[in-house]
Short mmCIF file of C-alpha atoms and ligand atoms in Angstrom, two decimals:
data_model
loop_
_atom_site.label_atom_id
_atom_site.label_comp_id
_atom_site.label_asym_id
_atom_site.label_seq_id
_atom_site.Cartn_x
_atom_site.Cartn_y
_atom_site.Cartn_z
CA MET A 1 4.65 32.94 -11.47
CA LEU A 2 2.19 30.23 -12.47
CA ASP A 3 -0.63 28.86 -10.32
CA VAL A 4 0.32 25.23 -10.99
CA LEU A 5 3.11 23.26 -12.66
CA ILE A 6 2.16 19.70 -13.57
CA VAL A 7 5.19 17.44 -13.97
CA GLY A 8 4.34 14.59 -16.38
CA GLY A 9 2.12 14.62 -19.44
CA GLY A 10 0.85 11.05 -19.18
CA PRO A 11 -2.91 10.36 -18.94
CA VAL A 12 -3.17 11.72 -15.40
CA GLY A 13 -1.21 14.96 -15.90
CA LEU A 14 -3.08 15.67 -19.14
CA PHE A 15 -6.49 15.26 -17.51
CA LEU A 16 -5.51 17.49 -14.60
CA GLY A 17 -4.39 20.09 -17.15
CA CYS A 18 -7.85 20.00 -18.80
CA LEU A 19 -9.52 20.45 -15.40
CA LEU A 20 -7.31 23.42 -14.45
CA ALA A 21 -7.87 25.04 -17.84
CA LYS A 22 -11.65 24.84 -17.33
CA ARG A 23 -11.17 26.53 -13.96
CA GLY A 24 -9.21 29.40 -15.48
CA LEU A 25 -5.94 28.71 -13.61
CA SER A 26 -2.53 29.48 -15.10
CA PHE A 27 -0.48 26.29 -15.50
CA ARG A 28 1.88 24.26 -17.66
CA VAL A 29 2.19 20.51 -18.20
CA LEU A 30 5.90 19.62 -18.43
CA GLU A 31 6.55 16.38 -20.28
CA ARG A 32 10.01 14.87 -20.61
CA ARG A 33 9.32 13.00 -23.85
CA GLY A 34 9.72 14.98 -27.04
CA SER A 35 7.09 12.93 -28.85
CA PRO A 36 4.22 10.71 -27.66
CA GLY A 37 5.01 7.16 -26.53
CA GLN A 38 3.67 4.45 -28.81
CA HIS A 39 3.45 1.60 -26.33
CA SER A 40 -0.11 0.76 -25.33
CA ARG A 41 -0.49 -0.23 -21.69
CA ALA A 42 -3.98 0.54 -20.35
CA ILE A 43 -7.05 -0.20 -22.42
CA GLY A 44 -9.92 -0.05 -19.88
CA ILE A 45 -11.73 3.23 -19.12
CA HIS A 46 -14.27 2.78 -16.32
CA PRO A 47 -17.64 4.56 -15.76
CA PRO A 48 -16.45 6.83 -12.89
CA ALA A 49 -13.73 8.25 -15.17
CA LEU A 50 -16.19 8.72 -18.05
CA GLU A 51 -18.41 10.67 -15.63
CA ALA A 52 -15.48 12.83 -14.49
CA PHE A 53 -14.51 13.55 -18.11
CA ARG A 54 -17.90 15.24 -18.74
CA GLU A 55 -16.72 18.43 -17.02
CA VAL A 56 -14.04 19.05 -19.65
CA GLY A 57 -15.78 17.68 -22.73
CA LEU A 58 -13.70 14.51 -22.99
CA THR A 59 -16.43 11.90 -22.69
CA GLU A 60 -17.83 12.22 -26.22
CA PRO A 61 -14.48 12.11 -28.09
CA LEU A 62 -13.42 9.06 -26.07
CA LEU A 63 -16.74 7.30 -26.69
CA ALA A 64 -16.35 8.07 -30.40
CA GLU A 65 -12.96 6.29 -30.53
CA GLY A 66 -13.40 3.51 -27.98
CA LEU A 67 -15.32 0.25 -27.97
CA PRO A 68 -17.73 -0.60 -25.11
CA ILE A 69 -17.07 -3.94 -23.38
CA THR A 70 -20.50 -4.89 -22.14
CA ARG A 71 -19.85 -8.21 -20.40
CA GLY A 72 -17.25 -10.69 -19.30
CA MET A 73 -17.37 -14.45 -19.80
CA VAL A 74 -15.51 -16.81 -17.47
CA MET A 75 -14.36 -20.18 -18.82
CA GLY A 76 -13.01 -23.15 -16.93
CA GLU A 77 -11.00 -26.05 -18.32
CA ASN A 78 -14.15 -27.78 -19.61
CA GLY A 79 -16.39 -24.93 -20.66
CA PRO A 80 -18.19 -21.78 -19.48
CA LEU A 81 -18.50 -21.12 -15.75
CA GLY A 82 -20.69 -18.05 -16.11
CA GLU A 83 -21.02 -14.49 -17.35
CA LEU A 84 -20.98 -11.08 -15.79
CA GLY A 85 -22.83 -8.15 -17.40
CA PHE A 86 -21.75 -4.59 -16.58
CA GLY A 87 -25.27 -3.21 -17.21
CA THR A 88 -26.09 -2.69 -13.54
CA ALA A 89 -22.88 -0.76 -12.83
CA SER A 90 -23.93 2.56 -14.36
CA ALA A 91 -27.14 3.83 -15.96
CA GLU A 92 -25.26 6.16 -18.27
CA PHE A 93 -22.21 4.02 -19.07
CA PRO A 94 -23.16 0.36 -18.62
CA PHE A 95 -19.78 -0.84 -19.92
CA ILE A 96 -15.99 -0.51 -19.69
CA LEU A 97 -14.66 1.48 -22.63
CA SER A 98 -11.77 -0.16 -24.44
CA LEU A 99 -9.19 2.17 -26.03
CA PRO A 100 -5.39 1.72 -26.18
CA GLN A 101 -3.61 4.14 -23.85
CA ARG A 102 -1.69 5.89 -26.65
CA ASP A 103 -5.02 6.75 -28.36
CA THR A 104 -6.53 7.88 -25.05
CA GLU A 105 -3.52 10.12 -24.45
CA ALA A 106 -3.86 11.55 -27.98
CA VAL A 107 -7.52 12.48 -27.25
CA LEU A 108 -6.46 14.09 -23.95
CA ARG A 109 -3.63 16.05 -25.62
CA ARG A 110 -5.97 17.35 -28.33
CA ARG A 111 -8.51 18.44 -25.74
CA LEU A 112 -5.86 20.18 -23.63
CA ALA A 113 -4.55 21.98 -26.72
CA GLY A 114 -8.11 23.19 -27.40
CA LEU A 115 -8.70 24.37 -23.82
CA ALA A 116 -5.25 25.86 -23.12
CA PRO A 117 -3.13 26.29 -26.26
CA GLY A 118 0.60 26.19 -25.46
CA ALA A 119 0.17 24.79 -21.94
CA PHE A 120 1.61 21.38 -22.88
CA CYS A 121 5.42 21.60 -23.04
CA ALA A 122 7.09 18.53 -24.56
CA GLY A 123 10.82 17.84 -24.16
CA VAL A 124 11.04 19.39 -20.66
CA ASP A 125 12.72 17.19 -18.07
CA VAL A 126 12.14 18.34 -14.50
CA LEU A 127 15.29 17.93 -12.42
CA LYS A 128 14.85 19.69 -9.06
CA LEU A 129 12.31 21.39 -6.79
CA ARG A 130 12.83 23.93 -4.04
CA GLU A 131 10.03 25.30 -1.88
CA VAL A 132 10.60 28.98 -1.06
CA ALA A 133 8.07 30.89 1.09
CA ASP A 134 4.79 30.77 -0.85
CA CYS A 135 5.93 29.07 -4.04
CA ILE A 136 8.06 26.27 -5.51
CA HIS A 137 11.05 26.85 -7.77
CA VAL A 138 11.47 24.17 -10.42
CA THR A 139 14.69 23.50 -12.30
CA ALA A 140 14.26 21.71 -15.61
CA CYS A 141 16.10 21.01 -18.81
CA GLU A 142 14.46 21.84 -22.13
CA ASN A 143 16.18 20.23 -25.10
CA GLY A 144 19.55 20.53 -23.35
CA ARG A 145 18.98 24.11 -22.14
CA PRO A 146 18.38 24.94 -18.44
CA LEU A 147 14.95 26.27 -17.52
CA GLU A 148 13.77 27.84 -14.24
CA LEU A 149 10.07 28.12 -13.40
CA ARG A 150 8.01 29.12 -10.37
CA ALA A 151 4.53 28.12 -9.31
CA ARG A 152 2.28 28.20 -6.27
CA TYR A 153 1.81 24.42 -6.52
CA VAL A 154 3.71 21.59 -8.19
CA ILE A 155 1.90 18.36 -9.03
CA GLY A 156 3.93 15.20 -9.51
CA ALA A 157 2.10 13.19 -12.18
CA ASP A 158 5.40 11.78 -13.41
CA GLY A 159 4.79 8.05 -13.11
CA TRP A 160 6.06 5.37 -10.77
CA ARG A 161 9.71 6.42 -10.95
CA SER A 162 8.59 9.99 -10.01
CA ARG A 163 11.40 12.48 -9.65
CA VAL A 164 9.04 14.82 -7.80
CA ARG A 165 8.45 12.13 -5.17
CA LYS A 166 12.19 11.59 -4.83
CA ALA A 167 12.81 15.37 -4.55
CA LEU A 168 10.28 15.45 -1.71
CA GLY A 169 12.24 12.70 0.04
CA LEU A 170 9.23 10.38 0.17
CA SER A 171 9.70 6.63 0.27
CA PHE A 172 7.69 4.31 -2.01
CA PRO A 173 7.26 1.08 -0.12
CA GLY A 174 6.04 -1.90 -2.09
CA HIS A 175 7.22 -4.93 -4.01
CA LEU A 176 7.24 -6.89 -7.22
CA TYR A 177 4.78 -9.83 -7.37
CA PRO A 178 6.04 -13.20 -8.59
CA ASP A 179 3.49 -13.20 -11.47
CA LYS A 180 4.67 -12.53 -15.02
CA TYR A 181 2.50 -11.98 -18.10
CA LEU A 182 2.81 -11.84 -21.85
CA MET A 183 0.37 -9.74 -23.89
CA GLY A 184 -0.28 -9.08 -27.52
CA ASP A 185 -2.79 -7.35 -29.80
CA PHE A 186 -4.18 -9.22 -32.83
CA PRO A 187 -7.13 -9.01 -35.22
CA ASP A 188 -10.21 -10.42 -33.50
CA THR A 189 -10.90 -13.84 -34.98
CA THR A 190 -13.21 -14.95 -32.14
CA PRO A 191 -17.02 -14.84 -32.15
CA LEU A 192 -16.92 -12.95 -28.81
CA GLY A 193 -17.69 -9.44 -30.11
CA GLN A 194 -17.90 -6.94 -27.20
CA THR A 195 -17.44 -9.64 -24.56
CA ALA A 196 -14.24 -9.95 -22.53
CA LEU A 197 -13.00 -13.48 -21.86
CA VAL A 198 -11.30 -14.80 -18.75
CA SER A 199 -10.12 -18.41 -19.12
CA LEU A 200 -9.08 -19.91 -15.81
CA THR A 201 -6.85 -22.85 -16.60
CA GLY A 202 -4.51 -24.95 -14.50
CA ASP A 203 -1.55 -23.48 -16.44
CA GLY A 204 -2.61 -19.92 -15.58
CA VAL A 205 -5.17 -17.42 -16.75
CA VAL A 206 -5.73 -16.26 -20.32
CA GLU A 207 -7.61 -12.96 -20.62
CA SER A 208 -8.82 -11.31 -23.77
CA PHE A 209 -10.47 -7.97 -24.41
CA PRO A 210 -11.97 -6.49 -27.57
CA LEU A 211 -10.21 -3.45 -29.03
CA PRO A 212 -11.53 -0.81 -31.43
CA GLY A 213 -10.77 -1.57 -35.09
CA GLN A 214 -11.72 -5.27 -34.93
CA GLY A 215 -8.82 -6.07 -32.66
CA ARG A 216 -8.37 -8.13 -29.51
CA ARG A 217 -5.81 -7.97 -26.72
CA TRP A 218 -4.64 -11.28 -25.22
CA VAL A 219 -2.90 -11.52 -21.85
CA VAL A 220 -1.50 -14.82 -20.54
CA HIS A 221 -0.01 -15.65 -17.16
CA THR A 222 3.46 -17.10 -17.78
CA GLY A 223 4.12 -18.32 -14.25
CA GLU A 224 7.20 -16.80 -12.66
CA GLN A 225 9.07 -16.52 -15.93
CA LEU A 226 9.29 -13.23 -17.81
CA TRP A 227 9.15 -14.06 -21.53
CA GLY A 228 11.22 -11.03 -22.47
CA ASN A 229 12.35 -12.09 -25.95
CA SER A 230 9.34 -14.17 -26.86
CA SER A 231 7.62 -14.29 -30.21
CA ALA A 232 3.98 -13.88 -31.19
CA GLN A 233 3.99 -17.62 -32.09
CA GLU A 234 4.87 -18.52 -28.52
CA LEU A 235 2.02 -16.37 -27.20
CA THR A 236 -0.56 -17.74 -29.65
CA ALA A 237 0.60 -21.32 -28.95
CA MET A 238 -0.05 -20.78 -25.22
CA ILE A 239 -3.48 -19.31 -25.96
CA GLU A 240 -4.41 -22.24 -28.23
CA GLU A 241 -3.13 -24.84 -25.80
CA ARG A 242 -5.05 -23.37 -22.86
CA THR A 243 -8.30 -22.25 -24.57
CA GLY A 244 -8.48 -24.06 -27.91
CA LEU A 245 -8.85 -20.67 -29.63
CA HIS A 246 -6.73 -19.91 -32.68
CA VAL A 247 -5.13 -16.45 -32.88
CA PRO A 248 -3.27 -15.43 -36.08
CA ALA A 249 0.35 -15.01 -34.89
CA ALA A 250 1.51 -13.49 -38.19
CA GLU A 251 -0.89 -10.57 -37.72
CA CYS A 252 0.41 -9.53 -34.29
CA ARG A 253 0.18 -5.73 -33.84
CA MET A 254 1.92 -5.45 -30.45
CA LEU A 255 3.76 -7.86 -28.16
CA SER A 256 4.99 -7.17 -24.65
CA ALA A 257 6.06 -9.14 -21.58
CA PHE A 258 5.43 -7.45 -18.26
CA GLU A 259 5.79 -7.93 -14.53
CA VAL A 260 3.57 -6.40 -11.89
CA ARG A 261 4.17 -4.47 -8.70
CA ARG A 262 2.47 -2.59 -5.91
CA HIS A 263 3.71 0.58 -4.24
CA ARG A 264 2.15 3.37 -2.20
CA ALA A 265 3.69 6.64 -1.02
CA PRO A 266 3.06 7.34 2.67
CA ARG A 267 1.77 10.81 1.73
CA MET A 268 0.39 12.52 -1.35
CA VAL A 269 0.57 16.11 -0.10
CA CYS A 270 3.87 17.65 0.99
CA GLY A 271 3.71 21.41 1.49
CA ARG A 272 3.00 22.91 -1.93
CA ALA A 273 3.63 19.68 -3.83
CA VAL A 274 1.04 16.95 -4.44
CA LEU A 275 1.58 13.49 -5.96
CA ILE A 276 -1.11 11.86 -8.11
CA GLY A 277 -1.45 8.80 -10.35
CA ASP A 278 1.35 6.24 -10.51
CA ALA A 279 3.70 8.72 -8.80
CA ALA A 280 1.61 8.19 -5.64
CA HIS A 281 0.43 4.58 -5.99
CA VAL A 282 1.05 1.65 -8.30
CA VAL A 283 -1.44 -1.21 -8.47
CA SER A 284 -1.09 -4.37 -10.52
CA PRO A 285 -2.63 -3.83 -13.97
CA ILE A 286 -4.58 -7.10 -13.70
CA GLY A 287 -8.07 -5.61 -13.37
CA GLY A 288 -7.13 -2.43 -15.26
CA GLN A 289 -7.43 0.22 -12.56
CA GLY A 290 -4.18 2.26 -12.28
CA MET A 291 -4.87 4.94 -14.87
CA ASN A 292 -8.50 5.33 -13.71
CA LEU A 293 -7.36 5.70 -10.12
CA GLY A 294 -5.02 8.52 -11.19
CA TRP A 295 -7.77 10.30 -13.12
CA LEU A 296 -9.95 10.24 -10.01
CA ASP A 297 -7.05 11.70 -8.00
CA ALA A 298 -6.97 14.54 -10.54
CA ALA A 299 -10.74 15.07 -10.38
CA ALA A 300 -10.58 15.32 -6.57
CA LEU A 301 -7.51 17.59 -6.63
CA ALA A 302 -8.59 20.26 -9.15
CA PRO A 303 -11.27 21.95 -6.96
CA LEU A 304 -8.89 21.90 -3.97
CA LEU A 305 -6.16 23.66 -5.93
CA GLN A 306 -8.64 26.26 -7.11
CA GLY A 307 -10.01 26.73 -3.59
CA SER A 308 -6.56 27.11 -2.07
CA LEU A 309 -5.43 29.60 -4.75
CA GLU A 310 -8.57 31.63 -4.08
CA GLY A 311 -7.67 31.75 -0.40
CA ARG A 312 -10.19 29.21 0.92
CA ARG A 313 -9.28 26.66 3.57
CA VAL A 314 -8.68 23.25 2.09
CA ASP A 315 -8.87 19.93 3.91
CA TRP A 316 -5.70 18.36 2.44
CA PRO A 317 -5.56 15.48 4.97
CA ARG A 318 -9.08 14.40 3.93
CA PHE A 319 -8.07 14.41 0.24
CA GLU A 320 -4.99 12.34 1.01
CA ARG A 321 -6.86 9.89 3.24
CA ARG A 322 -9.60 9.26 0.69
CA ARG A 323 -7.31 8.85 -2.30
CA LEU A 324 -4.89 6.54 -0.47
CA ARG A 325 -7.87 4.50 0.72
CA SER A 326 -9.08 4.13 -2.90
CA ALA A 327 -5.58 3.01 -3.90
CA ALA A 328 -5.61 0.43 -1.09
CA ILE A 329 -8.98 -0.97 -2.27
CA ALA A 330 -7.77 -1.13 -5.89
CA THR A 331 -4.60 -2.90 -4.76
CA ARG A 332 -6.60 -5.51 -2.84
CA GLN A 333 -8.94 -6.09 -5.76
CA ALA A 334 -6.05 -6.49 -8.21
CA GLU A 335 -4.47 -9.02 -5.82
CA LEU A 336 -7.69 -11.07 -5.75
CA ASN A 337 -7.83 -10.98 -9.56
CA MET A 338 -4.23 -12.17 -9.77
CA ALA A 339 -4.73 -14.91 -7.20
CA ALA A 340 -7.75 -16.23 -9.14
CA GLY A 341 -5.63 -16.50 -12.29
CA ARG A 342 -2.49 -18.21 -10.97
CA PRO A 343 -1.50 -21.69 -12.16
CA ALA A 344 -3.16 -24.38 -10.02
CA GLY A 345 -3.00 -28.16 -9.60
CA ALA A 346 -5.97 -30.33 -10.61
CA ARG A 347 -7.63 -30.30 -7.18
CA ALA A 348 -7.23 -26.57 -6.62
CA GLN A 349 -8.49 -25.93 -10.16
CA ARG A 350 -11.67 -27.99 -9.56
CA TRP A 351 -12.28 -26.17 -6.27
CA ARG A 352 -11.67 -22.77 -7.92
CA GLU A 353 -14.05 -23.56 -10.79
CA ARG A 354 -16.81 -24.68 -8.43
CA LEU A 355 -16.46 -21.53 -6.32
CA ILE A 356 -16.49 -19.17 -9.30
CA GLU A 357 -19.50 -20.97 -10.85
CA LYS A 358 -21.39 -20.61 -7.58
CA VAL A 359 -20.57 -16.91 -7.26
CA LEU A 360 -21.47 -16.13 -10.86
CA LEU A 361 -24.80 -17.97 -10.56
CA SER A 362 -25.80 -16.06 -7.42
CA PRO A 363 -28.23 -13.22 -8.26
CA THR A 364 -26.99 -11.14 -5.32
CA ALA A 365 -23.35 -11.43 -6.33
CA GLU A 366 -23.74 -10.15 -9.90
CA PRO A 367 -24.46 -6.45 -9.13
CA LEU A 368 -21.70 -6.44 -6.50
CA LEU A 369 -19.18 -7.95 -8.90
CA ALA A 370 -20.25 -5.60 -11.70
CA LYS A 371 -19.72 -2.70 -9.30
CA ALA A 372 -16.29 -3.98 -8.28
CA PHE A 373 -15.09 -4.62 -11.84
CA THR A 374 -16.20 -1.17 -13.04
CA MET A 375 -14.61 0.64 -10.04
CA ARG A 376 -17.94 1.95 -8.73
CA TRP A 377 -16.59 1.74 -5.19
CA LEU A 378 -14.24 4.70 -5.71
C1 FAD B 1 0.39 -3.86 -19.20
C2 FAD B 1 -0.36 -2.78 -18.50
C3 FAD B 1 -1.73 -2.68 -18.66
C4 FAD B 1 -2.46 -1.70 -17.99
N1 FAD B 1 -3.80 -1.64 -18.15
C5 FAD B 1 -4.53 -0.71 -17.48
C6 FAD B 1 -5.95 -0.58 -17.71
O1 FAD B 1 -6.55 -1.30 -18.52
N2 FAD B 1 -6.61 0.38 -17.01
C7 FAD B 1 -5.97 1.22 -16.13
O2 FAD B 1 -6.63 2.05 -15.50
N3 FAD B 1 -4.62 1.15 -15.94
C8 FAD B 1 -3.89 0.22 -16.59
N4 FAD B 1 -2.53 0.19 -16.45
C9 FAD B 1 -1.85 1.19 -15.60
C10 FAD B 1 -1.63 2.51 -16.37
O3 FAD B 1 -0.89 2.29 -17.54
C11 FAD B 1 -0.92 3.50 -15.46
O4 FAD B 1 -1.56 3.52 -14.21
C12 FAD B 1 -0.95 4.92 -16.05
O5 FAD B 1 -0.14 5.03 -17.20
C13 FAD B 1 -0.47 5.94 -15.03
O6 FAD B 1 -0.58 7.21 -15.57
P1 FAD B 1 0.30 8.43 -15.03
O7 FAD B 1 -0.04 9.60 -15.88
O8 FAD B 1 0.15 8.52 -13.55
O9 FAD B 1 1.82 7.99 -15.26
P2 FAD B 1 2.59 7.65 -16.61
O10 FAD B 1 1.67 7.07 -17.63
O11 FAD B 1 3.78 6.89 -16.23
O12 FAD B 1 3.01 9.08 -17.15
C14 FAD B 1 4.01 9.82 -16.52
C15 FAD B 1 4.56 10.84 -17.51
O13 FAD B 1 5.52 11.65 -16.84
C16 FAD B 1 6.64 11.88 -17.68
N5 FAD B 1 7.80 12.17 -16.81
C17 FAD B 1 8.46 11.33 -15.98
N6 FAD B 1 9.45 11.96 -15.33
C18 FAD B 1 9.42 13.24 -15.77
C19 FAD B 1 10.22 14.41 -15.47
N7 FAD B 1 11.25 14.37 -14.61
N8 FAD B 1 9.92 15.58 -16.11
C20 FAD B 1 8.88 15.66 -16.99
N9 FAD B 1 8.10 14.57 -17.30
C21 FAD B 1 8.37 13.39 -16.70
C22 FAD B 1 6.79 10.56 -18.44
O14 FAD B 1 7.50 10.73 -19.64
C23 FAD B 1 5.30 10.17 -18.67
O15 FAD B 1 4.82 10.68 -19.88
C24 FAD B 1 -1.79 -0.79 -17.13
C25 FAD B 1 -0.39 -0.86 -16.98
C26 FAD B 1 0.32 -1.85 -17.65
C27 FAD B 1 1.81 -1.94 -17.47
#
């Protein structure tokens, strides 16, 4: 009988594992994939997550591999509209740390292996849950062989298609947005250094973020069309047409078209099962918040699990209320980011540029915006 079974060894499940290991609980992280995924989705690690990582010794290894993004520059069709520094957002981490998700997950896996050798179980697909008296029985499949496990708590950190959520019979209301994007990683040939760029053009936004290893990620809004089979040349042509910046298509390191959605489970706690991360809430990645939101779920959950296992009374409804509220704020913020970057006619574009220029020039707005973009409200 284990204290906790974590279903899903993505960034959120791995961090929760590190937190439980530090607290001396018995647990396993069950991960369906036999080997790590190579696709890089998230790149932004925000100050609240870096603060939470301190407890398990993850902050330093992540800082050693990542690249701090210290400011963002906003461009209009005819030049700069303003800049936003992240310096006021956190005394200790006055930046957003850029690191591709696969590298972040590798750091998390190494740390978990150091804290709790053998706790990470790859190639284990969780199929069913059954709550019996004071524990949950889990049926899984390990490399084709059936596996039965028992734990006091089961945590669903198994992503937006969560089987744990489905086993609990919870709905996942939400929808797909009309917006589609194309992104790619390239060598950084711009003079922007550690500055992120947001180009608001009438054809749709172009965003670019520095990556470690002299790289840069480019994301373009492609209207309502998903450019599923597109080439790096098509992406770089759109970037050049909208921003005038040349990106070397032949040196593309990653290319991916994606669509965006929002979903939120009505509950995160169901008896002895708790949902966290994308299994509980999905926010549009425009603004880079989903993974960070999940990490903060894990940071809030770990002491409650420990308290409950030690026989203390735990205020589960408060946990659920606060975390779902954070997800709602992140969703709203991502929607504002997306709305600001949609294609616009000439008049709407002029109006949008004037508004953004005014906001960025206002001395009172800068600290508030810096706080919002670094998730200090969580
Ligand atoms: C293009 C893009 C860019 C993004 N950029 C950012 C960003 O900059 N910042 C940010 O914070 N977020 C960003 N996000 C969101 C971020 O990628 C997700 O929020 C994050 O991956 C969620 O982590 P998770 O651990 O909850 O779920 P996942 O990463 O989905 O991990 C779930 C894990 O569970 C495993 N699993 C699933 N089912 C089972 C099962 N039955 N048994 C065992 N294991 C199972 C899966 O194999 C997977 O490894 C971005 C997303 C996209 C698409």
